[in-house]
């Protein structure tokens, strides 16, 4: 597979494009603006929410990555990005001359509803509680039920791209939830790029993979590590942060590691 198209060229999409270019791939980026694409990547100015703008997709595509970030954190924006956008793209990719051999869709562990420390994997029930998880799960179903062979990767919380939410909590002196342990499932942005690159090169990938670090960590463990790195006092521990008594979930990445 040498002709790659990336729909969504933000931080991870651009980093993936740079890596693929270095490996000799022909990489095109689909976005509303051609600005700020990595050097060497060909720009395709397209709006995934506008079906007419996708009519000029070139023939002979080998694989497509869908790595879209919604415009806002609300239901309408997530529906636009992960339901309407992927439907429009799949429709444009379904003609014989354009249809790629693989579509890799970036989703999230928010599609799971488990919240009491349960272990989950790719076969676990999906019953998302948030609008974001519900829209992502809709997008997964569209991809896996489409005419283009699809694979889904569910990333955990992504770190390594600037000062994230937990760092800000530590700086603010916010407490962490000690009991029950509030588990977090995370992955470094460079590992996200490596996972996507790896899935591209698999001969016959499974339909769904969990992309997370190998060991789920409690919120307190992560925040205490951050505080030590920053030379700040450790966060105060509390029974619950939001009075819900929930402990999150623990994601297992064995399927991905087995590849």
mmCIF file of C-alpha atoms in Angstrom:
data_model
loop_
_atom_site.group_PDB
_atom_site.id
_atom_site.type_symbol
_atom_site.label_atom_id
_atom_site.label_comp_id
_atom_site.label_asym_id
_atom_site.label_seq_id
_atom_site.Cartn_x
_atom_site.Cartn_y
_atom_site.Cartn_z
ATOM 1 C CA UNK A 1 0.000 0.000 0.000
ATOM 2 C CA UNK A 2 1.765 3.138 -1.182
ATOM 3 C CA UNK A 3 -0.941 5.754 -1.836
ATOM 4 C CA UNK A 4 -2.269 6.998 1.484
ATOM 5 C CA UNK A 5 -4.908 9.610 2.228
ATOM 6 C CA UNK A 6 -5.328 11.097 5.712
ATOM 7 C CA UNK A 7 -8.664 12.702 6.572
ATOM 8 C CA UNK A 8 -7.913 14.960 9.498
ATOM 9 C CA UNK A 9 -4.381 16.360 9.639
ATOM 10 C CA UNK A 10 -4.128 17.671 13.158
ATOM 11 C CA UNK A 11 -1.331 16.714 15.520
ATOM 12 C CA UNK A 12 -1.504 12.946 15.093
ATOM 13 C CA UNK A 13 -2.523 12.986 11.432
ATOM 14 C CA UNK A 14 0.348 15.306 10.544
ATOM 15 C CA UNK A 15 2.850 13.259 12.571
ATOM 16 C CA UNK A 16 1.638 10.096 10.859
ATOM 17 C CA UNK A 17 1.930 11.750 7.467
ATOM 18 C CA UNK A 18 5.510 12.812 8.194
ATOM 19 C CA UNK A 19 6.445 9.279 9.198
ATOM 20 C CA UNK A 20 4.799 7.740 6.143
ATOM 21 C CA UNK A 21 6.538 10.217 3.847
ATOM 22 C CA UNK A 22 9.883 9.221 5.365
ATOM 23 C CA UNK A 23 9.035 5.595 4.572
ATOM 24 C CA UNK A 24 8.407 6.427 0.927
ATOM 25 C CA UNK A 25 4.616 6.549 0.887
ATOM 26 C CA UNK A 26 2.668 8.958 -1.315
ATOM 27 C CA UNK A 27 0.641 10.875 1.297
ATOM 28 C CA UNK A 28 -2.232 13.284 0.703
ATOM 29 C CA UNK A 29 -3.998 15.211 3.444
ATOM 30 C CA UNK A 30 -7.729 15.960 3.332
ATOM 31 C CA UNK A 31 -8.669 19.128 5.177
ATOM 32 C CA UNK A 32 -10.665 22.311 4.739
ATOM 33 C CA UNK A 33 -7.493 24.402 4.608
ATOM 34 C CA UNK A 34 -4.210 23.452 2.981
ATOM 35 C CA UNK A 35 -2.279 25.469 5.548
ATOM 36 C CA UNK A 36 0.226 23.875 7.914
ATOM 37 C CA UNK A 37 0.478 20.476 6.258
ATOM 38 C CA UNK A 38 3.850 18.753 6.659
ATOM 39 C CA UNK A 39 6.332 19.386 3.873
ATOM 40 C CA UNK A 40 5.950 16.789 1.154
ATOM 41 C CA UNK A 41 2.292 16.008 1.834
ATOM 42 C CA UNK A 42 -0.105 16.847 -0.996
ATOM 43 C CA UNK A 43 -3.116 18.887 0.092
ATOM 44 C CA UNK A 44 -6.687 18.028 -0.858
ATOM 45 C CA UNK A 45 -8.967 20.902 0.143
ATOM 46 C CA UNK A 46 -12.180 19.147 1.097
ATOM 47 C CA UNK A 47 -14.910 19.526 3.703
ATOM 48 C CA UNK A 48 -16.058 16.167 5.041
ATOM 49 C CA UNK A 49 -19.433 17.666 5.952
ATOM 50 C CA UNK A 50 -19.993 18.782 2.338
ATOM 51 C CA UNK A 51 -20.522 15.743 0.062
ATOM 52 C CA UNK A 52 -20.008 17.789 -3.103
ATOM 53 C CA UNK A 53 -16.481 18.745 -2.053
ATOM 54 C CA UNK A 54 -15.499 15.054 -2.002
ATOM 55 C CA UNK A 55 -16.369 14.426 -5.640
ATOM 56 C CA UNK A 56 -12.801 15.124 -6.753
ATOM 57 C CA UNK A 57 -11.138 12.351 -4.735
ATOM 58 C CA UNK A 58 -8.421 10.855 -6.941
ATOM 59 C CA UNK A 59 -8.524 7.257 -8.123
ATOM 60 C CA UNK A 60 -6.105 4.571 -7.019
ATOM 61 C CA UNK A 61 -6.174 5.076 -3.243
ATOM 62 C CA UNK A 62 -4.631 2.226 -1.257
ATOM 63 C CA UNK A 63 -5.608 3.216 2.287
ATOM 64 C CA UNK A 64 -7.382 6.014 4.149
ATOM 65 C CA UNK A 65 -6.982 7.128 7.766
ATOM 66 C CA UNK A 66 -9.876 8.930 9.452
ATOM 67 C CA UNK A 67 -8.363 11.003 12.297
ATOM 68 C CA UNK A 68 -10.860 13.811 12.679
ATOM 69 C CA UNK A 69 -11.201 16.255 15.570
ATOM 70 C CA UNK A 70 -14.665 17.814 16.072
ATOM 71 C CA UNK A 71 -14.970 21.590 15.931
ATOM 72 C CA UNK A 72 -16.407 21.721 19.460
ATOM 73 C CA UNK A 73 -17.204 19.499 22.413
ATOM 74 C CA UNK A 74 -20.940 19.106 21.881
ATOM 75 C CA UNK A 75 -23.256 16.551 20.358
ATOM 76 C CA UNK A 76 -23.826 18.416 17.096
ATOM 77 C CA UNK A 77 -20.089 18.722 16.427
ATOM 78 C CA UNK A 78 -19.487 15.046 17.198
ATOM 79 C CA UNK A 79 -22.372 13.986 14.967
ATOM 80 C CA UNK A 80 -20.972 16.124 12.165
ATOM 81 C CA UNK A 81 -17.456 14.677 12.521
ATOM 82 C CA UNK A 82 -18.091 11.023 13.313
ATOM 83 C CA UNK A 83 -21.438 10.299 11.668
ATOM 84 C CA UNK A 84 -22.066 12.705 8.790
ATOM 85 C CA UNK A 85 -18.389 13.093 7.903
ATOM 86 C CA UNK A 86 -17.593 9.390 7.714
ATOM 87 C CA UNK A 87 -20.833 8.683 5.833
ATOM 88 C CA UNK A 88 -19.919 11.306 3.242
ATOM 89 C CA UNK A 89 -16.373 10.008 2.884
ATOM 90 C CA UNK A 90 -17.457 6.380 2.536
ATOM 91 C CA UNK A 91 -19.975 7.365 -0.100
ATOM 92 C CA UNK A 92 -17.218 9.092 -2.068
ATOM 93 C CA UNK A 93 -14.889 6.096 -1.621
ATOM 94 C CA UNK A 94 -17.419 3.490 -2.722
ATOM 95 C CA UNK A 95 -17.002 3.817 -6.484
ATOM 96 C CA UNK A 96 -14.882 1.119 -8.101
ATOM 97 C CA UNK A 97 -12.083 3.406 -9.255
ATOM 98 C CA UNK A 98 -11.667 5.159 -5.916
ATOM 99 C CA UNK A 99 -12.397 2.434 -3.360
ATOM 100 C CA UNK A 100 -9.314 1.876 -1.155
ATOM 101 C CA UNK A 101 -8.157 -1.439 0.202
ATOM 102 C CA UNK A 102 -8.418 -0.274 3.812
ATOM 103 C CA UNK A 103 -9.996 2.437 5.958
ATOM 104 C CA UNK A 104 -8.624 2.930 9.480
ATOM 105 C CA UNK A 105 -10.968 4.858 11.775
ATOM 106 C CA UNK A 106 -9.699 6.451 14.985
ATOM 107 C CA UNK A 107 -12.198 6.075 17.817
ATOM 108 C CA UNK A 108 -11.966 6.207 21.605
ATOM 109 C CA UNK A 109 -12.338 4.072 24.708
ATOM 110 C CA UNK A 110 -15.305 6.320 25.575
ATOM 111 C CA UNK A 111 -17.478 3.846 23.640
ATOM 112 C CA UNK A 112 -17.420 1.679 26.787
ATOM 113 C CA UNK A 113 -19.843 2.357 29.607
ATOM 114 C CA UNK A 114 -18.144 0.277 32.298
ATOM 115 C CA UNK A 115 -17.329 2.472 35.287
ATOM 116 C CA UNK A 116 -16.519 0.292 38.303
ATOM 117 C CA UNK A 117 -12.976 -0.796 37.515
ATOM 118 C CA UNK A 118 -13.969 -3.608 35.142
ATOM 119 C CA UNK A 119 -11.472 -4.971 32.632
ATOM 120 C CA UNK A 120 -12.577 -4.469 29.013
ATOM 121 C CA UNK A 121 -11.244 -5.580 25.646
ATOM 122 C CA UNK A 122 -12.423 -5.523 22.036
ATOM 123 C CA UNK A 123 -15.142 -8.112 22.748
ATOM 124 C CA UNK A 124 -16.643 -6.281 25.738
ATOM 125 C CA UNK A 125 -20.081 -4.699 25.591
ATOM 126 C CA UNK A 126 -20.222 -1.093 24.385
ATOM 127 C CA UNK A 127 -22.813 1.069 26.122
ATOM 128 C CA UNK A 128 -21.432 4.607 26.091
ATOM 129 C CA UNK A 129 -22.752 7.098 28.609
ATOM 130 C CA UNK A 130 -21.544 10.291 26.923
ATOM 131 C CA UNK A 131 -22.691 11.883 23.678
ATOM 132 C CA UNK A 132 -19.086 11.626 22.456
ATOM 133 C CA UNK A 133 -18.955 7.874 22.997
ATOM 134 C CA UNK A 134 -22.350 7.390 21.375
ATOM 135 C CA UNK A 135 -21.386 9.307 18.227
ATOM 136 C CA UNK A 136 -18.033 7.513 17.988
ATOM 137 C CA UNK A 137 -19.781 4.158 18.260
ATOM 138 C CA UNK A 138 -22.142 5.209 15.473
ATOM 139 C CA UNK A 139 -19.122 6.041 13.354
ATOM 140 C CA UNK A 140 -17.535 2.659 14.112
ATOM 141 C CA UNK A 141 -20.705 0.881 13.005
ATOM 142 C CA UNK A 142 -20.786 2.875 9.777
ATOM 143 C CA UNK A 143 -17.160 1.995 9.001
ATOM 144 C CA UNK A 144 -17.435 -1.698 9.842
ATOM 145 C CA UNK A 145 -20.684 -2.018 7.900
ATOM 146 C CA UNK A 146 -19.455 -0.171 4.813
ATOM 147 C CA UNK A 147 -18.218 -1.370 1.431
ATOM 148 C CA UNK A 148 -14.601 -0.441 2.194
ATOM 149 C CA UNK A 149 -12.671 -2.915 4.401
ATOM 150 C CA UNK A 150 -12.451 -1.143 7.738
ATOM 151 C CA UNK A 151 -10.499 -1.308 10.977
ATOM 152 C CA UNK A 152 -11.144 0.677 14.152
ATOM 153 C CA UNK A 153 -8.613 1.667 16.801
ATOM 154 C CA UNK A 154 -9.962 2.866 20.143
ATOM 155 C CA UNK A 155 -7.360 5.126 21.715
ATOM 156 C CA UNK A 156 -7.289 5.961 25.400
ATOM 157 C CA UNK A 157 -6.541 9.455 26.678
ATOM 158 C CA UNK A 158 -3.698 10.858 24.595
ATOM 159 C CA UNK A 159 -0.764 12.561 26.321
ATOM 160 C CA UNK A 160 2.550 13.967 25.141
ATOM 161 C CA UNK A 161 1.255 16.911 23.136
ATOM 162 C CA UNK A 162 1.486 19.822 25.512
ATOM 163 C CA UNK A 163 0.193 20.410 29.001
ATOM 164 C CA UNK A 164 -2.877 18.248 29.448
ATOM 165 C CA UNK A 165 -5.805 18.288 31.841
ATOM 166 C CA UNK A 166 -4.126 16.252 34.592
ATOM 167 C CA UNK A 167 -1.058 18.499 34.595
ATOM 168 C CA UNK A 168 -3.340 21.493 35.078
ATOM 169 C CA UNK A 169 -5.112 19.704 37.926
ATOM 170 C CA UNK A 170 -1.778 19.111 39.642
ATOM 171 C CA UNK A 171 -0.721 22.741 39.203
ATOM 172 C CA UNK A 172 -4.079 23.864 40.617
ATOM 173 C CA UNK A 173 -3.706 21.648 43.679
ATOM 174 C CA UNK A 174 -6.820 19.650 42.815
ATOM 175 C CA UNK A 175 -7.412 16.367 44.670
ATOM 176 C CA UNK A 176 -7.246 12.881 43.208
ATOM 177 C CA UNK A 177 -9.756 10.115 43.843
ATOM 178 C CA UNK A 178 -8.303 7.490 46.161
ATOM 179 C CA UNK A 179 -11.258 5.199 46.848
ATOM 180 C CA UNK A 180 -12.473 3.630 44.769
ATOM 181 C CA UNK A 181 -9.414 3.998 42.512
ATOM 182 C CA UNK A 182 -10.335 6.018 39.431
ATOM 183 C CA UNK A 183 -8.568 4.181 36.609
ATOM 184 C CA UNK A 184 -7.250 5.998 33.565
ATOM 185 C CA UNK A 185 -6.293 4.449 30.235
ATOM 186 C CA UNK A 186 -3.746 6.488 28.364
ATOM 187 C CA UNK A 187 -1.399 6.403 25.368
ATOM 188 C CA UNK A 188 1.436 8.675 24.242
ATOM 189 C CA UNK A 189 0.826 10.532 20.984
ATOM 190 C CA UNK A 190 3.976 9.006 19.456
ATOM 191 C CA UNK A 191 2.611 5.550 20.253
ATOM 192 C CA UNK A 192 -0.649 6.515 18.525
ATOM 193 C CA UNK A 193 1.334 7.228 15.378
ATOM 194 C CA UNK A 194 3.197 3.921 15.689
ATOM 195 C CA UNK A 195 -0.049 1.986 16.174
ATOM 196 C CA UNK A 196 -1.615 3.526 13.074
ATOM 197 C CA UNK A 197 1.518 2.875 11.024
ATOM 198 C CA UNK A 198 1.527 -0.724 12.272
ATOM 199 C CA UNK A 199 -2.136 -1.310 11.374
ATOM 200 C CA UNK A 200 -1.453 -0.043 7.872
ATOM 201 C CA UNK A 201 1.260 -2.642 7.366
ATOM 202 C CA UNK A 202 -0.641 -5.639 8.771
ATOM 203 C CA UNK A 203 -1.680 -8.048 6.033
ATOM 204 C CA UNK A 204 -5.096 -8.812 7.502
ATOM 205 C CA UNK A 205 -5.981 -6.646 10.521
ATOM 206 C CA UNK A 206 -8.847 -7.455 12.868
ATOM 207 C CA UNK A 207 -11.800 -5.078 12.871
ATOM 208 C CA UNK A 208 -11.225 -3.490 16.298
ATOM 209 C CA UNK A 209 -8.134 -2.782 18.412
ATOM 210 C CA UNK A 210 -7.640 -1.074 21.755
ATOM 211 C CA UNK A 211 -4.786 1.430 21.658
ATOM 212 C CA UNK A 212 -3.734 2.024 25.267
ATOM 213 C CA UNK A 213 -0.676 1.681 27.485
ATOM 214 C CA UNK A 214 -0.143 -1.805 28.881
ATOM 215 C CA UNK A 215 -0.942 -0.905 32.500
ATOM 216 C CA UNK A 216 -4.021 1.131 33.435
ATOM 217 C CA UNK A 217 -3.036 3.599 36.138
ATOM 218 C CA UNK A 218 -5.103 5.179 38.862
ATOM 219 C CA UNK A 219 -5.718 8.898 38.773
ATOM 220 C CA UNK A 220 -3.743 9.290 42.013
ATOM 221 C CA UNK A 221 -0.758 7.377 40.627
ATOM 222 C CA UNK A 222 -0.651 9.537 37.501
ATOM 223 C CA UNK A 223 -1.093 12.831 39.341
ATOM 224 C CA UNK A 224 1.519 11.910 41.951
ATOM 225 C CA UNK A 225 4.005 11.052 39.208
ATOM 226 C CA UNK A 226 3.295 14.373 37.487
ATOM 227 C CA UNK A 227 3.742 16.298 40.729
ATOM 228 C CA UNK A 228 7.099 14.612 41.357
ATOM 229 C CA UNK A 229 8.266 15.438 37.826
ATOM 230 C CA UNK A 230 7.240 19.079 38.273
ATOM 231 C CA UNK A 231 8.665 19.357 41.780
ATOM 232 C CA UNK A 232 5.240 20.138 43.232
ATOM 233 C CA UNK A 233 3.505 18.780 46.335
ATOM 234 C CA UNK A 234 1.538 15.580 45.722
ATOM 235 C CA UNK A 235 -2.198 16.053 45.227
ATOM 236 C CA UNK A 236 -4.460 15.607 48.236
ATOM 237 C CA UNK A 237 -6.325 12.305 48.200
ATOM 238 C CA UNK A 238 -10.079 12.169 48.601
ATOM 239 C CA UNK A 239 -12.680 9.412 48.718
ATOM 240 C CA UNK A 240 -14.354 10.630 45.534
ATOM 241 C CA UNK A 241 -13.802 13.629 43.308
ATOM 242 C CA UNK A 242 -17.286 13.944 41.841
ATOM 243 C CA UNK A 243 -19.338 12.079 44.500
ATOM 244 C CA UNK A 244 -20.201 9.368 41.980
ATOM 245 C CA UNK A 245 -18.152 6.597 43.558
ATOM 246 C CA UNK A 246 -17.187 5.396 40.066
ATOM 247 C CA UNK A 247 -13.812 3.879 39.309
ATOM 248 C CA UNK A 248 -13.594 3.991 35.530
ATOM 249 C CA UNK A 249 -12.548 0.951 33.505
ATOM 250 C CA UNK A 250 -9.337 -0.915 32.762
ATOM 251 C CA UNK A 251 -8.576 -1.484 29.082
ATOM 252 C CA UNK A 252 -6.606 -4.511 27.926
ATOM 253 C CA UNK A 253 -4.361 -4.161 24.839
ATOM 254 C CA UNK A 254 -3.477 -7.855 24.382
ATOM 255 C CA UNK A 255 -4.920 -8.071 20.874
ATOM 256 C CA UNK A 256 -2.736 -5.233 19.622
ATOM 257 C CA UNK A 257 0.375 -6.589 21.338
ATOM 258 C CA UNK A 258 -0.222 -9.985 19.746
ATOM 259 C CA UNK A 259 0.253 -8.473 16.285
#
